N, C-alpha and C. Protein backbone atom coordinates (compact mmCIF):
# COMPACT_ATOMS: atom_id res chain seq x y z
N MET A 1 5.32 -2.09 -6.26
CA MET A 1 5.68 -1.37 -5.05
C MET A 1 4.76 -0.15 -4.92
N GLU A 2 4.32 0.12 -3.71
CA GLU A 2 3.41 1.24 -3.47
C GLU A 2 4.18 2.55 -3.32
N SER A 3 3.56 3.62 -3.82
CA SER A 3 4.15 4.95 -3.72
C SER A 3 3.03 5.97 -3.93
N ALA A 4 3.39 7.23 -3.84
CA ALA A 4 2.43 8.31 -4.09
C ALA A 4 3.19 9.51 -4.61
N ARG A 5 2.47 10.36 -5.31
CA ARG A 5 3.04 11.59 -5.85
C ARG A 5 1.93 12.60 -6.04
N VAL A 6 2.32 13.85 -6.23
CA VAL A 6 1.35 14.87 -6.58
C VAL A 6 0.81 14.53 -7.96
N ALA A 7 -0.49 14.64 -8.12
CA ALA A 7 -1.13 14.31 -9.40
C ALA A 7 -0.81 15.35 -10.46
N ASP A 8 -0.88 14.94 -11.70
CA ASP A 8 -0.77 15.89 -12.81
C ASP A 8 -2.02 15.76 -13.69
N HIS A 9 -2.10 16.57 -14.72
CA HIS A 9 -3.31 16.61 -15.54
C HIS A 9 -3.62 15.26 -16.21
N HIS A 10 -2.62 14.44 -16.41
CA HIS A 10 -2.84 13.11 -17.01
C HIS A 10 -3.63 12.19 -16.09
N ASP A 11 -3.62 12.50 -14.79
CA ASP A 11 -4.28 11.64 -13.80
C ASP A 11 -5.75 11.99 -13.58
N LEU A 12 -6.22 13.13 -14.07
CA LEU A 12 -7.52 13.65 -13.67
C LEU A 12 -8.68 12.70 -13.96
N HIS A 13 -8.72 12.09 -15.12
CA HIS A 13 -9.85 11.21 -15.44
C HIS A 13 -9.85 9.97 -14.55
N ARG A 14 -8.68 9.43 -14.27
CA ARG A 14 -8.60 8.26 -13.38
C ARG A 14 -9.02 8.64 -11.96
N ILE A 15 -8.60 9.82 -11.50
CA ILE A 15 -9.00 10.27 -10.16
C ILE A 15 -10.51 10.47 -10.11
N ALA A 16 -11.08 11.03 -11.15
CA ALA A 16 -12.54 11.22 -11.19
C ALA A 16 -13.26 9.88 -11.08
N GLU A 17 -12.74 8.84 -11.73
CA GLU A 17 -13.33 7.50 -11.62
C GLU A 17 -13.25 7.00 -10.18
N LEU A 18 -12.08 7.17 -9.58
CA LEU A 18 -11.90 6.72 -8.19
C LEU A 18 -12.79 7.52 -7.25
N TRP A 19 -12.94 8.83 -7.52
CA TRP A 19 -13.78 9.66 -6.67
C TRP A 19 -15.23 9.17 -6.73
N ALA A 20 -15.69 8.80 -7.91
CA ALA A 20 -17.05 8.25 -8.04
C ALA A 20 -17.18 6.97 -7.23
N ASP A 21 -16.15 6.12 -7.24
CA ASP A 21 -16.16 4.90 -6.43
C ASP A 21 -16.20 5.25 -4.94
N ALA A 22 -15.45 6.27 -4.55
CA ALA A 22 -15.43 6.69 -3.14
C ALA A 22 -16.81 7.18 -2.70
N VAL A 23 -17.46 7.97 -3.55
CA VAL A 23 -18.80 8.47 -3.21
C VAL A 23 -19.78 7.30 -3.10
N ALA A 24 -19.70 6.34 -4.00
CA ALA A 24 -20.59 5.17 -3.93
C ALA A 24 -20.36 4.41 -2.63
N GLU A 25 -19.11 4.29 -2.20
CA GLU A 25 -18.81 3.61 -0.94
C GLU A 25 -19.33 4.41 0.25
N LEU A 26 -19.22 5.74 0.18
CA LEU A 26 -19.72 6.60 1.25
C LEU A 26 -21.22 6.47 1.43
N GLU A 27 -21.93 6.34 0.32
CA GLU A 27 -23.40 6.30 0.37
C GLU A 27 -23.91 5.18 1.27
N GLY A 28 -23.14 4.13 1.44
CA GLY A 28 -23.55 3.02 2.28
C GLY A 28 -23.22 3.20 3.74
N GLN A 29 -22.64 4.34 4.12
CA GLN A 29 -22.23 4.57 5.50
C GLN A 29 -23.05 5.68 6.13
N ARG A 30 -23.25 5.59 7.44
CA ARG A 30 -23.98 6.62 8.16
C ARG A 30 -23.27 7.96 8.00
N GLY A 31 -23.99 8.94 7.46
CA GLY A 31 -23.43 10.27 7.24
C GLY A 31 -22.66 10.40 5.94
N GLY A 32 -22.52 9.33 5.20
CA GLY A 32 -21.71 9.34 3.99
C GLY A 32 -22.25 10.26 2.90
N GLY A 33 -23.55 10.25 2.72
CA GLY A 33 -24.16 11.12 1.71
C GLY A 33 -23.94 12.58 2.03
N LEU A 34 -24.08 12.94 3.30
CA LEU A 34 -23.84 14.33 3.72
C LEU A 34 -22.40 14.74 3.47
N LEU A 35 -21.47 13.86 3.83
CA LEU A 35 -20.06 14.17 3.63
C LEU A 35 -19.74 14.29 2.14
N ALA A 36 -20.23 13.38 1.34
CA ALA A 36 -19.96 13.42 -0.10
C ALA A 36 -20.46 14.72 -0.70
N HIS A 37 -21.66 15.14 -0.30
CA HIS A 37 -22.22 16.38 -0.83
C HIS A 37 -21.46 17.61 -0.31
N ALA A 38 -20.99 17.56 0.92
CA ALA A 38 -20.25 18.70 1.47
C ALA A 38 -18.92 18.89 0.73
N VAL A 39 -18.26 17.80 0.40
CA VAL A 39 -16.96 17.89 -0.28
C VAL A 39 -17.14 18.15 -1.77
N LEU A 40 -18.18 17.60 -2.35
CA LEU A 40 -18.39 17.66 -3.79
C LEU A 40 -19.83 18.10 -4.06
N PRO A 41 -20.15 19.39 -3.77
CA PRO A 41 -21.56 19.82 -3.85
C PRO A 41 -22.20 19.69 -5.21
N ASP A 42 -21.45 19.84 -6.28
CA ASP A 42 -22.06 19.75 -7.61
C ASP A 42 -22.04 18.33 -8.17
N GLY A 43 -21.43 17.40 -7.43
CA GLY A 43 -21.38 16.01 -7.85
C GLY A 43 -20.44 15.73 -9.00
N SER A 44 -19.62 16.69 -9.40
CA SER A 44 -18.74 16.51 -10.55
C SER A 44 -17.28 16.48 -10.12
N PRO A 45 -16.71 15.29 -9.94
CA PRO A 45 -15.31 15.23 -9.52
C PRO A 45 -14.35 15.89 -10.51
N LEU A 46 -14.59 15.73 -11.80
CA LEU A 46 -13.67 16.28 -12.79
C LEU A 46 -13.63 17.80 -12.72
N ALA A 47 -14.79 18.45 -12.63
CA ALA A 47 -14.83 19.90 -12.52
C ALA A 47 -14.16 20.36 -11.23
N HIS A 48 -14.39 19.64 -10.15
CA HIS A 48 -13.79 19.98 -8.86
C HIS A 48 -12.26 19.86 -8.93
N LEU A 49 -11.78 18.80 -9.56
CA LEU A 49 -10.34 18.59 -9.68
C LEU A 49 -9.68 19.65 -10.55
N ARG A 50 -10.35 20.00 -11.64
CA ARG A 50 -9.79 21.05 -12.51
C ARG A 50 -9.71 22.38 -11.77
N ALA A 51 -10.73 22.70 -10.97
CA ALA A 51 -10.70 23.94 -10.19
C ALA A 51 -9.60 23.88 -9.14
N ALA A 52 -9.43 22.73 -8.52
CA ALA A 52 -8.38 22.58 -7.51
C ALA A 52 -7.00 22.79 -8.11
N ALA A 53 -6.82 22.35 -9.34
CA ALA A 53 -5.52 22.50 -10.00
C ALA A 53 -5.13 23.97 -10.17
N SER A 54 -6.12 24.85 -10.19
CA SER A 54 -5.82 26.27 -10.36
C SER A 54 -5.56 26.98 -9.03
N ARG A 55 -5.75 26.28 -7.92
CA ARG A 55 -5.52 26.87 -6.60
C ARG A 55 -4.21 26.30 -6.05
N PRO A 56 -3.16 27.11 -5.94
CA PRO A 56 -1.84 26.58 -5.57
C PRO A 56 -1.77 25.99 -4.16
N ASP A 57 -2.68 26.34 -3.28
CA ASP A 57 -2.64 25.79 -1.93
C ASP A 57 -3.40 24.48 -1.80
N ASP A 58 -4.18 24.12 -2.82
CA ASP A 58 -4.84 22.81 -2.85
C ASP A 58 -3.82 21.77 -3.29
N VAL A 59 -4.08 20.53 -2.95
CA VAL A 59 -3.19 19.46 -3.36
C VAL A 59 -4.02 18.23 -3.74
N VAL A 60 -3.65 17.62 -4.85
CA VAL A 60 -4.24 16.35 -5.27
C VAL A 60 -3.09 15.38 -5.44
N ALA A 61 -3.21 14.23 -4.80
CA ALA A 61 -2.15 13.22 -4.87
C ALA A 61 -2.74 11.93 -5.41
N VAL A 62 -1.89 11.12 -6.00
CA VAL A 62 -2.30 9.78 -6.44
C VAL A 62 -1.46 8.75 -5.72
N GLY A 63 -2.11 7.62 -5.41
CA GLY A 63 -1.43 6.47 -4.83
C GLY A 63 -1.25 5.43 -5.92
N LEU A 64 -0.09 4.82 -5.93
CA LEU A 64 0.26 3.91 -7.02
C LEU A 64 0.75 2.56 -6.49
N ILE A 65 0.47 1.55 -7.28
CA ILE A 65 1.14 0.27 -7.13
C ILE A 65 1.75 -0.02 -8.49
N ASP A 66 3.06 -0.11 -8.52
CA ASP A 66 3.80 -0.33 -9.77
C ASP A 66 3.35 0.66 -10.85
N GLU A 67 3.25 1.92 -10.49
CA GLU A 67 2.91 3.02 -11.41
C GLU A 67 1.47 3.01 -11.90
N VAL A 68 0.62 2.14 -11.36
CA VAL A 68 -0.80 2.12 -11.69
C VAL A 68 -1.54 2.89 -10.59
N VAL A 69 -2.35 3.87 -10.97
CA VAL A 69 -3.07 4.69 -10.01
C VAL A 69 -4.21 3.86 -9.40
N VAL A 70 -4.14 3.66 -8.08
CA VAL A 70 -5.14 2.87 -7.36
C VAL A 70 -5.77 3.65 -6.21
N GLY A 71 -5.38 4.90 -6.06
CA GLY A 71 -5.93 5.72 -4.98
C GLY A 71 -5.63 7.18 -5.22
N PHE A 72 -6.28 8.03 -4.42
CA PHE A 72 -6.05 9.46 -4.54
C PHE A 72 -6.34 10.15 -3.20
N GLY A 73 -5.87 11.34 -3.09
CA GLY A 73 -6.18 12.19 -1.95
C GLY A 73 -6.34 13.62 -2.43
N TYR A 74 -7.21 14.36 -1.76
CA TYR A 74 -7.43 15.76 -2.10
C TYR A 74 -7.46 16.56 -0.81
N GLY A 75 -6.73 17.66 -0.80
CA GLY A 75 -6.72 18.54 0.36
C GLY A 75 -6.74 19.99 -0.06
N ARG A 76 -7.29 20.82 0.82
CA ARG A 76 -7.35 22.25 0.56
C ARG A 76 -6.92 23.01 1.81
N LEU A 77 -6.55 24.24 1.62
CA LEU A 77 -6.16 25.11 2.74
C LEU A 77 -7.38 25.88 3.21
N ARG A 78 -7.62 25.87 4.51
CA ARG A 78 -8.68 26.69 5.10
C ARG A 78 -8.01 27.72 5.99
N GLU A 79 -8.22 28.97 5.65
CA GLU A 79 -7.62 30.04 6.45
C GLU A 79 -8.71 30.75 7.25
N ALA A 80 -8.43 30.96 8.49
CA ALA A 80 -9.31 31.71 9.38
C ALA A 80 -8.40 32.69 10.13
N PRO A 81 -8.98 33.69 10.75
CA PRO A 81 -8.14 34.64 11.48
C PRO A 81 -7.22 33.91 12.47
N GLY A 82 -5.94 34.08 12.27
CA GLY A 82 -4.96 33.52 13.18
C GLY A 82 -4.61 32.06 12.99
N GLU A 83 -5.16 31.39 11.97
CA GLU A 83 -4.79 29.99 11.76
C GLU A 83 -4.90 29.58 10.29
N ARG A 84 -4.04 28.65 9.94
CA ARG A 84 -4.05 28.03 8.62
C ARG A 84 -4.19 26.53 8.85
N ILE A 85 -5.27 25.97 8.35
CA ILE A 85 -5.53 24.55 8.56
C ILE A 85 -5.60 23.85 7.21
N GLY A 86 -4.81 22.80 7.07
CA GLY A 86 -4.94 21.93 5.90
C GLY A 86 -6.11 20.99 6.15
N VAL A 87 -6.92 20.78 5.14
CA VAL A 87 -8.09 19.90 5.29
C VAL A 87 -7.99 18.79 4.24
N ILE A 88 -7.86 17.57 4.72
CA ILE A 88 -7.88 16.41 3.82
C ILE A 88 -9.35 16.10 3.60
N GLU A 89 -9.84 16.45 2.43
CA GLU A 89 -11.27 16.29 2.13
C GLU A 89 -11.59 14.91 1.56
N ALA A 90 -10.63 14.28 0.94
CA ALA A 90 -10.86 12.95 0.38
C ALA A 90 -9.56 12.18 0.39
N LEU A 91 -9.65 10.92 0.77
CA LEU A 91 -8.52 10.00 0.67
C LEU A 91 -9.15 8.63 0.44
N TYR A 92 -8.88 8.06 -0.72
CA TYR A 92 -9.53 6.81 -1.12
C TYR A 92 -8.53 5.91 -1.82
N VAL A 93 -8.62 4.63 -1.49
CA VAL A 93 -7.82 3.60 -2.15
C VAL A 93 -8.78 2.47 -2.55
N GLU A 94 -8.62 1.97 -3.75
CA GLU A 94 -9.44 0.84 -4.20
C GLU A 94 -9.38 -0.28 -3.17
N PRO A 95 -10.50 -0.96 -2.94
CA PRO A 95 -10.53 -2.02 -1.92
C PRO A 95 -9.44 -3.07 -2.08
N ASP A 96 -9.16 -3.51 -3.30
CA ASP A 96 -8.15 -4.55 -3.50
C ASP A 96 -6.72 -4.06 -3.27
N ALA A 97 -6.53 -2.75 -3.14
CA ALA A 97 -5.19 -2.19 -2.96
C ALA A 97 -4.98 -1.66 -1.54
N ARG A 98 -5.92 -1.94 -0.65
CA ARG A 98 -5.83 -1.43 0.72
C ARG A 98 -4.94 -2.30 1.59
N GLU A 99 -4.45 -1.67 2.64
CA GLU A 99 -3.65 -2.31 3.68
C GLU A 99 -2.29 -2.80 3.19
N VAL A 100 -1.76 -2.13 2.15
CA VAL A 100 -0.40 -2.43 1.70
C VAL A 100 0.49 -1.19 1.71
N GLY A 101 -0.06 -0.05 2.15
CA GLY A 101 0.74 1.16 2.27
C GLY A 101 0.42 2.27 1.29
N VAL A 102 -0.53 2.06 0.39
CA VAL A 102 -0.87 3.10 -0.58
C VAL A 102 -1.47 4.31 0.12
N GLY A 103 -2.43 4.08 1.02
CA GLY A 103 -3.05 5.18 1.77
C GLY A 103 -2.03 5.94 2.59
N ASP A 104 -1.08 5.21 3.19
CA ASP A 104 -0.02 5.87 3.96
C ASP A 104 0.80 6.79 3.07
N ALA A 105 1.11 6.33 1.88
CA ALA A 105 1.91 7.13 0.95
C ALA A 105 1.14 8.37 0.50
N VAL A 106 -0.16 8.23 0.21
CA VAL A 106 -0.98 9.38 -0.20
C VAL A 106 -1.07 10.37 0.95
N ALA A 107 -1.35 9.87 2.16
CA ALA A 107 -1.42 10.76 3.33
C ALA A 107 -0.11 11.51 3.52
N GLY A 108 1.01 10.84 3.27
CA GLY A 108 2.31 11.48 3.41
C GLY A 108 2.48 12.66 2.46
N VAL A 109 2.02 12.52 1.22
CA VAL A 109 2.10 13.62 0.24
C VAL A 109 1.25 14.79 0.71
N LEU A 110 0.03 14.51 1.19
CA LEU A 110 -0.86 15.57 1.64
C LEU A 110 -0.29 16.28 2.87
N VAL A 111 0.17 15.52 3.84
CA VAL A 111 0.74 16.11 5.06
C VAL A 111 1.98 16.94 4.73
N ASP A 112 2.85 16.42 3.88
CA ASP A 112 4.04 17.18 3.48
C ASP A 112 3.67 18.49 2.81
N HIS A 113 2.64 18.47 1.98
CA HIS A 113 2.19 19.69 1.31
C HIS A 113 1.76 20.74 2.34
N PHE A 114 0.93 20.31 3.30
CA PHE A 114 0.43 21.26 4.30
C PHE A 114 1.53 21.71 5.26
N ASP A 115 2.45 20.82 5.57
CA ASP A 115 3.60 21.23 6.38
C ASP A 115 4.41 22.29 5.64
N GLY A 116 4.56 22.12 4.33
CA GLY A 116 5.29 23.08 3.51
C GLY A 116 4.61 24.44 3.44
N LEU A 117 3.30 24.47 3.64
CA LEU A 117 2.56 25.74 3.66
C LEU A 117 2.59 26.39 5.04
N GLY A 118 3.20 25.71 6.01
CA GLY A 118 3.25 26.26 7.36
C GLY A 118 1.92 26.20 8.10
N CYS A 119 1.14 25.18 7.81
CA CYS A 119 -0.17 25.06 8.46
C CYS A 119 -0.03 24.84 9.96
N ASP A 120 -1.00 25.36 10.69
CA ASP A 120 -1.05 25.19 12.14
C ASP A 120 -1.56 23.81 12.53
N GLY A 121 -2.22 23.14 11.61
CA GLY A 121 -2.76 21.82 11.85
C GLY A 121 -3.38 21.27 10.59
N ILE A 122 -3.80 20.01 10.65
CA ILE A 122 -4.43 19.36 9.51
C ILE A 122 -5.66 18.62 10.03
N ASP A 123 -6.78 18.80 9.36
CA ASP A 123 -8.01 18.10 9.69
C ASP A 123 -8.29 17.04 8.63
N ALA A 124 -8.95 15.97 9.03
CA ALA A 124 -9.39 14.92 8.11
C ALA A 124 -10.72 14.40 8.63
N PHE A 125 -11.52 13.81 7.76
CA PHE A 125 -12.84 13.33 8.11
C PHE A 125 -12.85 11.81 8.25
N ALA A 126 -13.57 11.34 9.26
CA ALA A 126 -13.86 9.92 9.41
C ALA A 126 -15.31 9.83 9.85
N LEU A 127 -16.08 9.00 9.19
CA LEU A 127 -17.50 8.87 9.50
C LEU A 127 -17.71 8.05 10.77
N PRO A 128 -18.84 8.32 11.47
CA PRO A 128 -19.13 7.53 12.66
C PRO A 128 -19.28 6.05 12.29
N GLY A 129 -18.66 5.22 13.05
CA GLY A 129 -18.72 3.79 12.79
C GLY A 129 -17.64 3.28 11.86
N ASN A 130 -16.90 4.17 11.19
CA ASN A 130 -15.83 3.73 10.30
C ASN A 130 -14.53 3.66 11.10
N ARG A 131 -14.40 2.58 11.84
CA ARG A 131 -13.25 2.41 12.74
C ARG A 131 -11.92 2.33 11.97
N LYS A 132 -11.97 1.76 10.77
CA LYS A 132 -10.73 1.65 9.99
C LYS A 132 -10.20 3.03 9.61
N ALA A 133 -11.10 3.93 9.19
CA ALA A 133 -10.67 5.29 8.84
C ALA A 133 -10.14 6.01 10.07
N LYS A 134 -10.84 5.88 11.18
CA LYS A 134 -10.40 6.52 12.43
C LYS A 134 -9.02 6.00 12.83
N ALA A 135 -8.85 4.69 12.80
CA ALA A 135 -7.56 4.09 13.16
C ALA A 135 -6.45 4.52 12.20
N PHE A 136 -6.80 4.61 10.91
CA PHE A 136 -5.82 5.04 9.92
C PHE A 136 -5.29 6.43 10.27
N PHE A 137 -6.20 7.37 10.49
CA PHE A 137 -5.77 8.73 10.79
C PHE A 137 -5.06 8.82 12.15
N GLU A 138 -5.53 8.08 13.13
CA GLU A 138 -4.84 8.07 14.43
C GLU A 138 -3.41 7.56 14.27
N GLY A 139 -3.23 6.60 13.38
CA GLY A 139 -1.88 6.09 13.11
C GLY A 139 -0.96 7.12 12.49
N HIS A 140 -1.54 8.19 11.97
CA HIS A 140 -0.76 9.29 11.38
C HIS A 140 -0.72 10.51 12.31
N GLY A 141 -1.07 10.29 13.58
CA GLY A 141 -0.97 11.36 14.57
C GLY A 141 -2.19 12.25 14.71
N PHE A 142 -3.29 11.92 14.05
CA PHE A 142 -4.51 12.70 14.17
C PHE A 142 -5.26 12.27 15.43
N THR A 143 -5.99 13.21 16.03
CA THR A 143 -6.88 12.90 17.14
C THR A 143 -8.24 13.54 16.87
N ALA A 144 -9.29 12.91 17.37
CA ALA A 144 -10.64 13.47 17.19
C ALA A 144 -10.72 14.79 17.97
N ARG A 145 -11.29 15.81 17.33
CA ARG A 145 -11.45 17.08 18.02
C ARG A 145 -12.84 17.66 17.85
N LEU A 146 -13.68 17.00 17.06
CA LEU A 146 -15.02 17.51 16.82
C LEU A 146 -15.92 16.36 16.40
N LEU A 147 -17.09 16.31 16.98
CA LEU A 147 -18.10 15.36 16.56
C LEU A 147 -19.29 16.17 16.12
N VAL A 148 -19.72 16.01 14.89
CA VAL A 148 -20.84 16.77 14.35
C VAL A 148 -22.09 15.93 14.49
N MET A 149 -23.09 16.49 15.14
CA MET A 149 -24.38 15.82 15.28
C MET A 149 -25.31 16.41 14.23
N HIS A 150 -26.22 15.60 13.70
CA HIS A 150 -27.09 16.05 12.62
C HIS A 150 -28.50 15.53 12.86
N ARG A 151 -29.47 16.36 12.53
CA ARG A 151 -30.86 15.95 12.55
C ARG A 151 -31.48 16.35 11.23
N ALA A 152 -31.97 15.40 10.47
CA ALA A 152 -32.65 15.71 9.21
C ALA A 152 -33.95 16.42 9.53
N ASP A 153 -34.31 17.38 8.73
CA ASP A 153 -35.53 18.14 8.94
C ASP A 153 -36.72 17.33 8.45
N GLY A 154 -37.35 16.59 9.35
CA GLY A 154 -38.48 15.74 9.01
C GLY A 154 -39.67 16.51 8.49
N ARG A 155 -39.86 17.75 8.97
CA ARG A 155 -40.98 18.55 8.49
C ARG A 155 -40.83 18.85 7.01
N ARG A 156 -39.64 19.21 6.57
CA ARG A 156 -39.42 19.53 5.17
C ARG A 156 -39.60 18.27 4.31
N ARG A 157 -39.09 17.15 4.80
CA ARG A 157 -39.22 15.89 4.06
C ARG A 157 -40.69 15.51 3.90
N SER A 158 -41.48 15.61 4.97
CA SER A 158 -42.87 15.20 4.86
C SER A 158 -43.68 16.17 4.00
N ALA A 159 -43.33 17.47 4.04
CA ALA A 159 -44.02 18.44 3.20
C ALA A 159 -43.73 18.17 1.73
N ALA A 160 -42.49 17.80 1.42
CA ALA A 160 -42.13 17.50 0.03
C ALA A 160 -42.87 16.25 -0.45
N GLY A 161 -43.07 15.30 0.46
CA GLY A 161 -43.77 14.08 0.08
C GLY A 161 -45.27 14.28 -0.10
N ASP A 162 -45.82 15.34 0.53
CA ASP A 162 -47.26 15.61 0.42
C ASP A 162 -47.64 16.26 -0.89
N SER A 163 -46.68 16.82 -1.62
CA SER A 163 -47.02 17.56 -2.85
C SER A 163 -47.33 16.63 -3.99
């Protein structure tokens, strides 16, 4: 049976493995490398998770099937003048465990956490062309509110290649 809960220190190594799988999957998608680097700039899921555990407004959740961890979610609080926004930075479920409710359960833990903090809203990321991710979040009441356009700096790339 699928379920989710807030992660504890016993889950960290398994979540780090899943995070590496998530990054590998992102690399094959348009904008995936940029998103992976933005969420995990040092490339170390374990260090990131340990730091998150020390921040009480961050949340790490695990998704389970029969008590086996098959997915995870990570969210942080972003505060700006006059608003508190929960940001779901990562939500991943192993491919063989998808479409049975694990992602829904993980999302529920993250949303409940941010609701408990009194957030004004919650943001989540979906890459262009990833219709399943977009549909998943729309099914949880999210709507698109920002499209980020990007242009790689070709001059810098060609200069680096000339050296």
